[in-house]
JSON list of C-alpha atoms in Angstrom, two decimals:
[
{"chain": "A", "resi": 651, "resn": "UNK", "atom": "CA", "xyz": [-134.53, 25.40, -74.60]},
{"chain": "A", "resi": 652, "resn": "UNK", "atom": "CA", "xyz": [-136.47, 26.31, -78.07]},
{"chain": "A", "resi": 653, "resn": "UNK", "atom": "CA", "xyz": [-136.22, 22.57, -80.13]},
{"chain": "A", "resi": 654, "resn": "UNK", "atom": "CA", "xyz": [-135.63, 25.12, -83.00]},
{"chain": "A", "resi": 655, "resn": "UNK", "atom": "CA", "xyz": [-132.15, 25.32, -81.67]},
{"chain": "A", "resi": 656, "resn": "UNK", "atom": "CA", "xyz": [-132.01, 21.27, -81.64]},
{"chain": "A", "resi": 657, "resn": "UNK", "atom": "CA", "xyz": [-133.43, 20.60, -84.95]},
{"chain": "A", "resi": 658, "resn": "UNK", "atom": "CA", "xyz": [-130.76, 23.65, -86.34]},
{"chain": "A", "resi": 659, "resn": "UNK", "atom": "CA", "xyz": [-128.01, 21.66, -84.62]},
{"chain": "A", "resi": 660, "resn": "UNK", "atom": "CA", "xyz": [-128.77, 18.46, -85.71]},
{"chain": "A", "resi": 661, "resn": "UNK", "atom": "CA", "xyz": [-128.84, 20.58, -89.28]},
{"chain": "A", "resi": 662, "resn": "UNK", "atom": "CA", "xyz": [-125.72, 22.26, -88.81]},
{"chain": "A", "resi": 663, "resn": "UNK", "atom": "CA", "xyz": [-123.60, 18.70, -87.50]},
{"chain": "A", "resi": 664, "resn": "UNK", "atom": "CA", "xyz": [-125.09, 16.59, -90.58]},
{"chain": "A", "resi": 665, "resn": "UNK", "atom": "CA", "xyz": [-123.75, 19.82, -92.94]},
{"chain": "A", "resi": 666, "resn": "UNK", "atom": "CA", "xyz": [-120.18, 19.32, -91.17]},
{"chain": "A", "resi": 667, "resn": "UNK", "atom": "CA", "xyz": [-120.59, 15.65, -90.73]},
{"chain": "A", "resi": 668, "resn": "UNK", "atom": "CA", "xyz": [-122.27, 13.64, -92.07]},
{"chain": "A", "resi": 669, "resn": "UNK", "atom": "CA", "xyz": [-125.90, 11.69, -90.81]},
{"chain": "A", "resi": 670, "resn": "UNK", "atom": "CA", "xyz": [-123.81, 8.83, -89.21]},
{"chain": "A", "resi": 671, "resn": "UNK", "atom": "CA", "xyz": [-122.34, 11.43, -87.26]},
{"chain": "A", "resi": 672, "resn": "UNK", "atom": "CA", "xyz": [-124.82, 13.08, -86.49]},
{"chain": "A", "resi": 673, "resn": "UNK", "atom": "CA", "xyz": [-126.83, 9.59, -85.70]},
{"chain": "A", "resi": 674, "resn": "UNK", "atom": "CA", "xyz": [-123.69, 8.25, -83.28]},
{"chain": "A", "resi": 675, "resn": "UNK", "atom": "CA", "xyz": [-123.82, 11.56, -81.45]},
{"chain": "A", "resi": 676, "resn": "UNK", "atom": "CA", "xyz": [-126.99, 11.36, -80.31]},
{"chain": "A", "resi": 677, "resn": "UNK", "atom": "CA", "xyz": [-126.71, 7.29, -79.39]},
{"chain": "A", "resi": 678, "resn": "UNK", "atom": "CA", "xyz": [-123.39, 8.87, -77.55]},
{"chain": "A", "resi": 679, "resn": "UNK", "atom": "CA", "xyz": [-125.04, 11.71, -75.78]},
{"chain": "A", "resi": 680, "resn": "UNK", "atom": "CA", "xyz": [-128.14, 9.36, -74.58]},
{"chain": "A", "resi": 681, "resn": "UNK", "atom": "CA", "xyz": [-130.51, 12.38, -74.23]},
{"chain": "A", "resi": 682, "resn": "UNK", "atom": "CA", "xyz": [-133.88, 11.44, -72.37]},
{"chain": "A", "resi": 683, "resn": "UNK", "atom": "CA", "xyz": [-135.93, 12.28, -76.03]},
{"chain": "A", "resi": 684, "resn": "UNK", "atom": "CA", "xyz": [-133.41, 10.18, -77.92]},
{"chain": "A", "resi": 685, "resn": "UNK", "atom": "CA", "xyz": [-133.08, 12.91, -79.95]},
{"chain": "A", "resi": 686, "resn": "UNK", "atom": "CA", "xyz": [-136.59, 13.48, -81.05]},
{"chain": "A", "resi": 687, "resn": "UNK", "atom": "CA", "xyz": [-137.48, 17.56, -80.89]},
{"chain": "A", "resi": 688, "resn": "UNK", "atom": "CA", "xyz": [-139.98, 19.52, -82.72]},
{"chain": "A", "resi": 689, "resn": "UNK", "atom": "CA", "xyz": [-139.03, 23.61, -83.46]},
{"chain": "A", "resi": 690, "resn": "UNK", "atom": "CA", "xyz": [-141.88, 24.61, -81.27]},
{"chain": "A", "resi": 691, "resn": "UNK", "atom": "CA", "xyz": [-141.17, 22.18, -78.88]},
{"chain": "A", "resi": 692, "resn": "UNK", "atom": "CA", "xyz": [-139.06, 23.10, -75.10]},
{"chain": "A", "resi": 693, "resn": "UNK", "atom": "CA", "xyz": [-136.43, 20.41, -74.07]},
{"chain": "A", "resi": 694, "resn": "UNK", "atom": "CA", "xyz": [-134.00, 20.76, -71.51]},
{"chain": "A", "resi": 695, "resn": "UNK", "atom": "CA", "xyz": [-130.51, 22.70, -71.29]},
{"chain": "A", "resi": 696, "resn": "UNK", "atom": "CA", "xyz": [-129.06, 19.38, -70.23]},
{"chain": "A", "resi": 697, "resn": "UNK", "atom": "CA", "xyz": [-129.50, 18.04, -73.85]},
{"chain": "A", "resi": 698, "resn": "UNK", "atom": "CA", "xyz": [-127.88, 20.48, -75.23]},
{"chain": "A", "resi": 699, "resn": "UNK", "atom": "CA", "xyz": [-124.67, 20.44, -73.39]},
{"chain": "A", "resi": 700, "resn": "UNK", "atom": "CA", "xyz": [-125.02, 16.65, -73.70]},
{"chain": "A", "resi": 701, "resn": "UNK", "atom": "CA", "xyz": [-125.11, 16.64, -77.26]},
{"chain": "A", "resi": 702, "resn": "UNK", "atom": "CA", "xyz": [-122.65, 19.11, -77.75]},
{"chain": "A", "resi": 703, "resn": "UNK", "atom": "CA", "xyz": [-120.41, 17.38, -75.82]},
{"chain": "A", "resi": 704, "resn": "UNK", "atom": "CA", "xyz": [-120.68, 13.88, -77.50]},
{"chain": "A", "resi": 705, "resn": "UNK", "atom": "CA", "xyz": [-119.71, 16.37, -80.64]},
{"chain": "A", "resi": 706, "resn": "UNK", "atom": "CA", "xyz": [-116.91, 17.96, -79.32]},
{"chain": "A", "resi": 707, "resn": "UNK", "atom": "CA", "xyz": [-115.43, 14.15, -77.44]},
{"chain": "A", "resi": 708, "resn": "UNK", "atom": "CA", "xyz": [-116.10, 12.81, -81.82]},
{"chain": "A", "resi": 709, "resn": "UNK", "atom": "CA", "xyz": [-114.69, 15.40, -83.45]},
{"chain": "A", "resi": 710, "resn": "UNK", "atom": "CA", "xyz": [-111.87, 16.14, -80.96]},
{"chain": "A", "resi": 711, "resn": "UNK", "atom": "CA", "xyz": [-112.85, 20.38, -81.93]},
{"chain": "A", "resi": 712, "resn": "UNK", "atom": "CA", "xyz": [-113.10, 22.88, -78.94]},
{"chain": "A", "resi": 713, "resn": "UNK", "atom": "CA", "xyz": [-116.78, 23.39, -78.07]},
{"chain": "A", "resi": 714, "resn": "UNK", "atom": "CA", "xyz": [-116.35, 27.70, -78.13]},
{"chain": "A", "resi": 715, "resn": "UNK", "atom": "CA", "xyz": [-115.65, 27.13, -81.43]},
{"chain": "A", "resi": 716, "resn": "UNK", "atom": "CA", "xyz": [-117.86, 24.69, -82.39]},
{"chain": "A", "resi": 717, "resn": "UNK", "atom": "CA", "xyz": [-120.74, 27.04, -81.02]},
{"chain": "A", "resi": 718, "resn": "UNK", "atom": "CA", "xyz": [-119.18, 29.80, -82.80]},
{"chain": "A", "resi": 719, "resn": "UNK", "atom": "CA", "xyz": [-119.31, 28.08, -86.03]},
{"chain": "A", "resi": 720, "resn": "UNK", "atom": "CA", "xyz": [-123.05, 27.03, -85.30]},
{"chain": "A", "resi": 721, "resn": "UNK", "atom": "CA", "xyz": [-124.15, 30.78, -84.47]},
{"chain": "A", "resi": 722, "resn": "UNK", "atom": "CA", "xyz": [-122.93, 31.05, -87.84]},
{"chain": "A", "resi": 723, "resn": "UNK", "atom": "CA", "xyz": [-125.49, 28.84, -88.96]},
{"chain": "A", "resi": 724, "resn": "UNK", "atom": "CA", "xyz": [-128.31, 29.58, -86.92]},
{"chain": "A", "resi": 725, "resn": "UNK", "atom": "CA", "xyz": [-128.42, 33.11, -88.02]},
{"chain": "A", "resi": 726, "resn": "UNK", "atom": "CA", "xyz": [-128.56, 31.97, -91.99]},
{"chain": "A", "resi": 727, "resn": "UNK", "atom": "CA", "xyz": [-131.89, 29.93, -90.32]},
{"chain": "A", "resi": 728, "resn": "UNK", "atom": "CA", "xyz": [-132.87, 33.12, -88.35]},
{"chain": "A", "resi": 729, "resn": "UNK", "atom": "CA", "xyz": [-132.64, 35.39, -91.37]},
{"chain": "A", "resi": 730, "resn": "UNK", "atom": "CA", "xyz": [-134.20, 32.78, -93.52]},
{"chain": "A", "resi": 731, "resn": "UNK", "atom": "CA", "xyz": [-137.48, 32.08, -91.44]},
{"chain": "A", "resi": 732, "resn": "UNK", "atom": "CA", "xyz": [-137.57, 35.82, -90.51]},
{"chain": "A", "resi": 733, "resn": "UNK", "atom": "CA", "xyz": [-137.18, 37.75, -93.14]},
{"chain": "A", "resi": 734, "resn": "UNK", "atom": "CA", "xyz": [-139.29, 40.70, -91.94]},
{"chain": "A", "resi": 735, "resn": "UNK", "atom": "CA", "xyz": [-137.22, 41.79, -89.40]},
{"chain": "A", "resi": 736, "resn": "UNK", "atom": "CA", "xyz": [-134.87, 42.29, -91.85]},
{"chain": "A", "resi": 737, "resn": "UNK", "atom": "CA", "xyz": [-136.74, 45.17, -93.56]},
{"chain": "A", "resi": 738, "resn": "UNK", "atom": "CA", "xyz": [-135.90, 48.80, -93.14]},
{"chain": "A", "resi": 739, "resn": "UNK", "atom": "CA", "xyz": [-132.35, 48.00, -91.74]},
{"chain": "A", "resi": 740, "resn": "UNK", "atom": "CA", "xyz": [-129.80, 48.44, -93.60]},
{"chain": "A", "resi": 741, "resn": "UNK", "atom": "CA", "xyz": [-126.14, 47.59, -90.87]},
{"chain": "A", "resi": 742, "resn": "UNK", "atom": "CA", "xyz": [-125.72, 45.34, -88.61]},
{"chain": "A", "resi": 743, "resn": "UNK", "atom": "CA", "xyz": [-125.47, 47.32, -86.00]},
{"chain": "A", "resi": 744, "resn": "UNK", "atom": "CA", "xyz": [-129.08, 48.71, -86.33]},
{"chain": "A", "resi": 745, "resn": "UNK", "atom": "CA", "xyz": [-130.39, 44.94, -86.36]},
{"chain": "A", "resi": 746, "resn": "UNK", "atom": "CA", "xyz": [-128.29, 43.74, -83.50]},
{"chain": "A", "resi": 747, "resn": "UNK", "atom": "CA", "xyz": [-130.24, 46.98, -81.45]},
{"chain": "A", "resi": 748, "resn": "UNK", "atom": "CA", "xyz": [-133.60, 45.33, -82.43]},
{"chain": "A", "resi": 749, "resn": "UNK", "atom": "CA", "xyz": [-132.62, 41.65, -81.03]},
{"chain": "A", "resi": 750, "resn": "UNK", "atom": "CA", "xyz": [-133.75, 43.30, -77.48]},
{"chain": "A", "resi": 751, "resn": "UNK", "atom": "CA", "xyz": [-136.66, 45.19, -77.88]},
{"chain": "A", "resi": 752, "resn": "UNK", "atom": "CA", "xyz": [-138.27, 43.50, -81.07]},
{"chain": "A", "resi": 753, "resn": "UNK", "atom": "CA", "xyz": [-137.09, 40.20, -81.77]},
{"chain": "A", "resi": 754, "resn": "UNK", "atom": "CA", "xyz": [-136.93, 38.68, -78.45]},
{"chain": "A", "resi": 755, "resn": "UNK", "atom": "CA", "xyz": [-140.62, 40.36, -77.35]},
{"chain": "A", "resi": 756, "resn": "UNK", "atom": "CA", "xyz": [-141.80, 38.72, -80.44]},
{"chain": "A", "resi": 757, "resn": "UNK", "atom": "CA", "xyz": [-140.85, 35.56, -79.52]},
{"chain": "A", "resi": 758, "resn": "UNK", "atom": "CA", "xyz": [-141.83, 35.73, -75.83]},
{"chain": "A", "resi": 759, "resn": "UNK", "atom": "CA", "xyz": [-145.75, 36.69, -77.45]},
{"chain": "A", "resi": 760, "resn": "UNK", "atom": "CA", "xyz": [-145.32, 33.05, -79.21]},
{"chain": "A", "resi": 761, "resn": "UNK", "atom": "CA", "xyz": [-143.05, 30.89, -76.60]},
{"chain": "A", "resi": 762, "resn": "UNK", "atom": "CA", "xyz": [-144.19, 32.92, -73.01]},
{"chain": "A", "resi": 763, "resn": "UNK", "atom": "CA", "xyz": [-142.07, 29.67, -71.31]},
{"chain": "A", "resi": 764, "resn": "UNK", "atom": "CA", "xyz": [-138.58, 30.63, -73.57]},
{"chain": "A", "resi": 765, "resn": "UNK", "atom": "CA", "xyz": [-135.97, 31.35, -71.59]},
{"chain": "A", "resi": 766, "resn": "UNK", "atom": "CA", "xyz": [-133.56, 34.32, -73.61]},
{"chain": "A", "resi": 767, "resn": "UNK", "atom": "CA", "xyz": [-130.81, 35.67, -72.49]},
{"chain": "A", "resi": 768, "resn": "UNK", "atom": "CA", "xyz": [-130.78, 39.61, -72.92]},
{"chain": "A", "resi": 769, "resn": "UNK", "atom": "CA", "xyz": [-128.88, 42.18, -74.34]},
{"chain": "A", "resi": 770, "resn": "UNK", "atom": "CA", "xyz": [-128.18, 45.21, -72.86]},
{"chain": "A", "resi": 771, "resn": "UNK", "atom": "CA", "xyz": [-126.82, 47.89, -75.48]},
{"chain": "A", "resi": 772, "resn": "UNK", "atom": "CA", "xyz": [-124.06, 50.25, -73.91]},
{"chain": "A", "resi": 773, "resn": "UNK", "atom": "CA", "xyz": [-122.64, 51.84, -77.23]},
{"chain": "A", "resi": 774, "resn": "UNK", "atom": "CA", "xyz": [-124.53, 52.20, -80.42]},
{"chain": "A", "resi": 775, "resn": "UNK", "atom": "CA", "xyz": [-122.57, 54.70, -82.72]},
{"chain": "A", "resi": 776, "resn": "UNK", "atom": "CA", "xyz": [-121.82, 54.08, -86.54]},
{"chain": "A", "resi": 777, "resn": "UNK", "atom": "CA", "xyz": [-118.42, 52.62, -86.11]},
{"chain": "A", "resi": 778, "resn": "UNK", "atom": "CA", "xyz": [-118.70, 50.56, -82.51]},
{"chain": "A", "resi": 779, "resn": "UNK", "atom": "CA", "xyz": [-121.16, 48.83, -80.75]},
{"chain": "A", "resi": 780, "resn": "UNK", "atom": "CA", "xyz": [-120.93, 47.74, -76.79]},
{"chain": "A", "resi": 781, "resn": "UNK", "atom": "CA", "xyz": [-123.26, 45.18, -75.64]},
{"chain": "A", "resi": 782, "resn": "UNK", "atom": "CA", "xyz": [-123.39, 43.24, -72.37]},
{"chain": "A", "resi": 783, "resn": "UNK", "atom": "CA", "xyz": [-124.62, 39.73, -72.94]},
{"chain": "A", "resi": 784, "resn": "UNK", "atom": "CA", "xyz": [-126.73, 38.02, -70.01]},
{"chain": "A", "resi": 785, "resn": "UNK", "atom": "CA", "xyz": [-127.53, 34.66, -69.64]},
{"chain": "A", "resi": 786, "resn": "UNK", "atom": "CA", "xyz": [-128.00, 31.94, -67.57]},
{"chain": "A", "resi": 787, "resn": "UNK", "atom": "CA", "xyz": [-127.03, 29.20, -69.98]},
{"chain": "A", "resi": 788, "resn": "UNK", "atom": "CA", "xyz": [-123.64, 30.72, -71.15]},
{"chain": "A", "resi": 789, "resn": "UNK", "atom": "CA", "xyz": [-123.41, 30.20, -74.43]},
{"chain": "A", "resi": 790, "resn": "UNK", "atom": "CA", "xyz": [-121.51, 33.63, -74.85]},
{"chain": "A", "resi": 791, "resn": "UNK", "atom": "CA", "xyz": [-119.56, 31.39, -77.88]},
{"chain": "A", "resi": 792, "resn": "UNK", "atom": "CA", "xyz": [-123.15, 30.67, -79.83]},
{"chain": "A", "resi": 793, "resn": "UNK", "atom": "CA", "xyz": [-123.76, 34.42, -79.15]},
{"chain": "A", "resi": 794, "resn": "UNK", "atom": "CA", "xyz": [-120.22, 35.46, -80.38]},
{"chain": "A", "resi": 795, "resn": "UNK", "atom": "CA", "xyz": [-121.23, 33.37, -83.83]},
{"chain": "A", "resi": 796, "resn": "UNK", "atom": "CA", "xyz": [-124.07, 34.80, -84.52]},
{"chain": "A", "resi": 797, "resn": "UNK", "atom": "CA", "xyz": [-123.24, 38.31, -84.40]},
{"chain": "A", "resi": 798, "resn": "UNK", "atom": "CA", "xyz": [-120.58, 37.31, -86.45]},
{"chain": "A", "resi": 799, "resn": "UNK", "atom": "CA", "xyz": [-123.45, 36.02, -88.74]},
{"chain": "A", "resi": 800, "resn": "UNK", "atom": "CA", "xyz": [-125.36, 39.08, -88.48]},
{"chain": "A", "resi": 801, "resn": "UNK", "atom": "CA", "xyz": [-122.12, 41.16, -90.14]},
{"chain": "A", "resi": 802, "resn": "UNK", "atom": "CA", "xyz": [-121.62, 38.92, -92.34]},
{"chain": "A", "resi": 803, "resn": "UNK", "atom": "CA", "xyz": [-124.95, 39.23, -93.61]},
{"chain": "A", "resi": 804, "resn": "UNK", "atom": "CA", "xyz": [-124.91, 42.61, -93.99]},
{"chain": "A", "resi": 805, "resn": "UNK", "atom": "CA", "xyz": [-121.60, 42.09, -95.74]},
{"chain": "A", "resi": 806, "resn": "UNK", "atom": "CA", "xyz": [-119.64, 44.30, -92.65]},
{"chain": "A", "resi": 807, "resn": "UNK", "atom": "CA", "xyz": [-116.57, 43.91, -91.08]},
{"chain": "A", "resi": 808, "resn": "UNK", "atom": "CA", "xyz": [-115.69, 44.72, -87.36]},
{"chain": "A", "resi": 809, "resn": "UNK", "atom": "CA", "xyz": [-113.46, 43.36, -84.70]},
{"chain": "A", "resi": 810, "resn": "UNK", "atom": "CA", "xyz": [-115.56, 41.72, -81.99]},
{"chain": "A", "resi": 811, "resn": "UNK", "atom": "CA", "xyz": [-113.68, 40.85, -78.65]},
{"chain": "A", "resi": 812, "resn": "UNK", "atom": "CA", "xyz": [-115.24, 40.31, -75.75]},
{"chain": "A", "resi": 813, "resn": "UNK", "atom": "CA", "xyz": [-114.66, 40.40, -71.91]},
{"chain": "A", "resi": 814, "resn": "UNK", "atom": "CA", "xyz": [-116.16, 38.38, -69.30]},
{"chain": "A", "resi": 815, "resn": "UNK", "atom": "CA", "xyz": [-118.23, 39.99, -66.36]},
{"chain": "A", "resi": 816, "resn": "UNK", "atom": "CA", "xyz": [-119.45, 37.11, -64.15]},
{"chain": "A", "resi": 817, "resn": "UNK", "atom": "CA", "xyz": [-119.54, 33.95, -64.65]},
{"chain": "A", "resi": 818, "resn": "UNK", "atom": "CA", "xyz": [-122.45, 32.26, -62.17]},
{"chain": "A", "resi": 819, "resn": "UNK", "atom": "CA", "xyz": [-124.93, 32.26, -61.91]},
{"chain": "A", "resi": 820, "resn": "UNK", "atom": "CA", "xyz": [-125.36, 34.44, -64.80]},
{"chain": "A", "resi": 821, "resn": "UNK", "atom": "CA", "xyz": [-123.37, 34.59, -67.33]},
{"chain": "A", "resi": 822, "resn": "UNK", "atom": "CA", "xyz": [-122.34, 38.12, -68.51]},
{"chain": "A", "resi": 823, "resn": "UNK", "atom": "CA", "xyz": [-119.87, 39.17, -71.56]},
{"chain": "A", "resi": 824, "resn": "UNK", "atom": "CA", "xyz": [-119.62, 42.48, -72.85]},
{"chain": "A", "resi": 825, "resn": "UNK", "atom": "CA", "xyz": [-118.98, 42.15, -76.66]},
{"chain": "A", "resi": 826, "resn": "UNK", "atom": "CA", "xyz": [-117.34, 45.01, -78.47]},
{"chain": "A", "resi": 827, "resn": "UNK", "atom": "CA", "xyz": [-117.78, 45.52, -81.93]},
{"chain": "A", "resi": 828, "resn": "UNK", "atom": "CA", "xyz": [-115.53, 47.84, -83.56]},
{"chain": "A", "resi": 829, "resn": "UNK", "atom": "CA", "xyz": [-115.72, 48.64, -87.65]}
]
């Protein structure tokens, strides 16, 4: 996994938290780095869940929504450090399209080992949009957050539910968006 989505979670607990927190959660978790990662650097799954568990055992919260909350967060980083894929779009549903074919061949050029999951659009009119999620992490929650993100960005408002394909050992969950 990208550290980018490390360093943005340590970010997003001290914002809730506080750095003690943040500090006893990773002495809880006892990741192999200690919880040293770089943006560019690649770190194991394991960590993740590791860390996000020692969050949600602390905090006593329910980890969908914790990851919810921090899609929420990562997409204010994703629109901040990207701004230019931003330009020309004017919905959400236009940007979500370009996560696929744009965004995530973008990053593959500069990270060849990242391992995204994929989006497969199935509806793309102006009031709903149908994609099928695919991953082998399932983090369906973290994906659920930051298309919630993404509309709230472009100050839009849609129902989003969501209905799980299969479970292992890929994840799939069709999201439904409907303004």
């Amino acid at each position: 996994m990208k550290g980018v989505i490390f360093t943005e979670f340590f970010s997003f607990i001290e914002e809730n938290h506080s750095i003690e927190f943040l500090q006893e959660t990773i002495e809880h978790s006892q990741v192999e780095s200690e919880g040293v990662y770089t943006a560019t650097g690649t770190y194991p799954f394991c960590e993740m869940g590791a860390l996000l568990g020692s969050v949600v055992e602390k905090s006593g919260k329910d980890a969908s929504e914790l990851l919810k909350l921090f899609g929420l967060h990562l997409f204010g980083h994703f629109k901040n450090s990207s701004p230019n894929y931003f330009v020309g779009i004017d919905n959400a549903f236009d940007f979500l399209a370009t996560v696929e074919t744009q965004i995530h061949v973008d990053v593959k050029k500069l990270y060849p080992d990242a391992e995204l999951p994929s989006f497969d659009i199935v509806e793309h009119t102006l009031d709903k949009f149908v994609m099928i999620y695919k991953s082998s992490r399932g983090l369906g929650a973290l994906c659920e957050g930051l298309i919630a993100g993404c509309m709230e960005h472009f100050g839009e408002t849609a129902t989003i539910s969501s209905r799980t394909l299969a479970t292992d050992p890929i994840t799939k969950i069709e999201f439904i968006l409907q303004k």
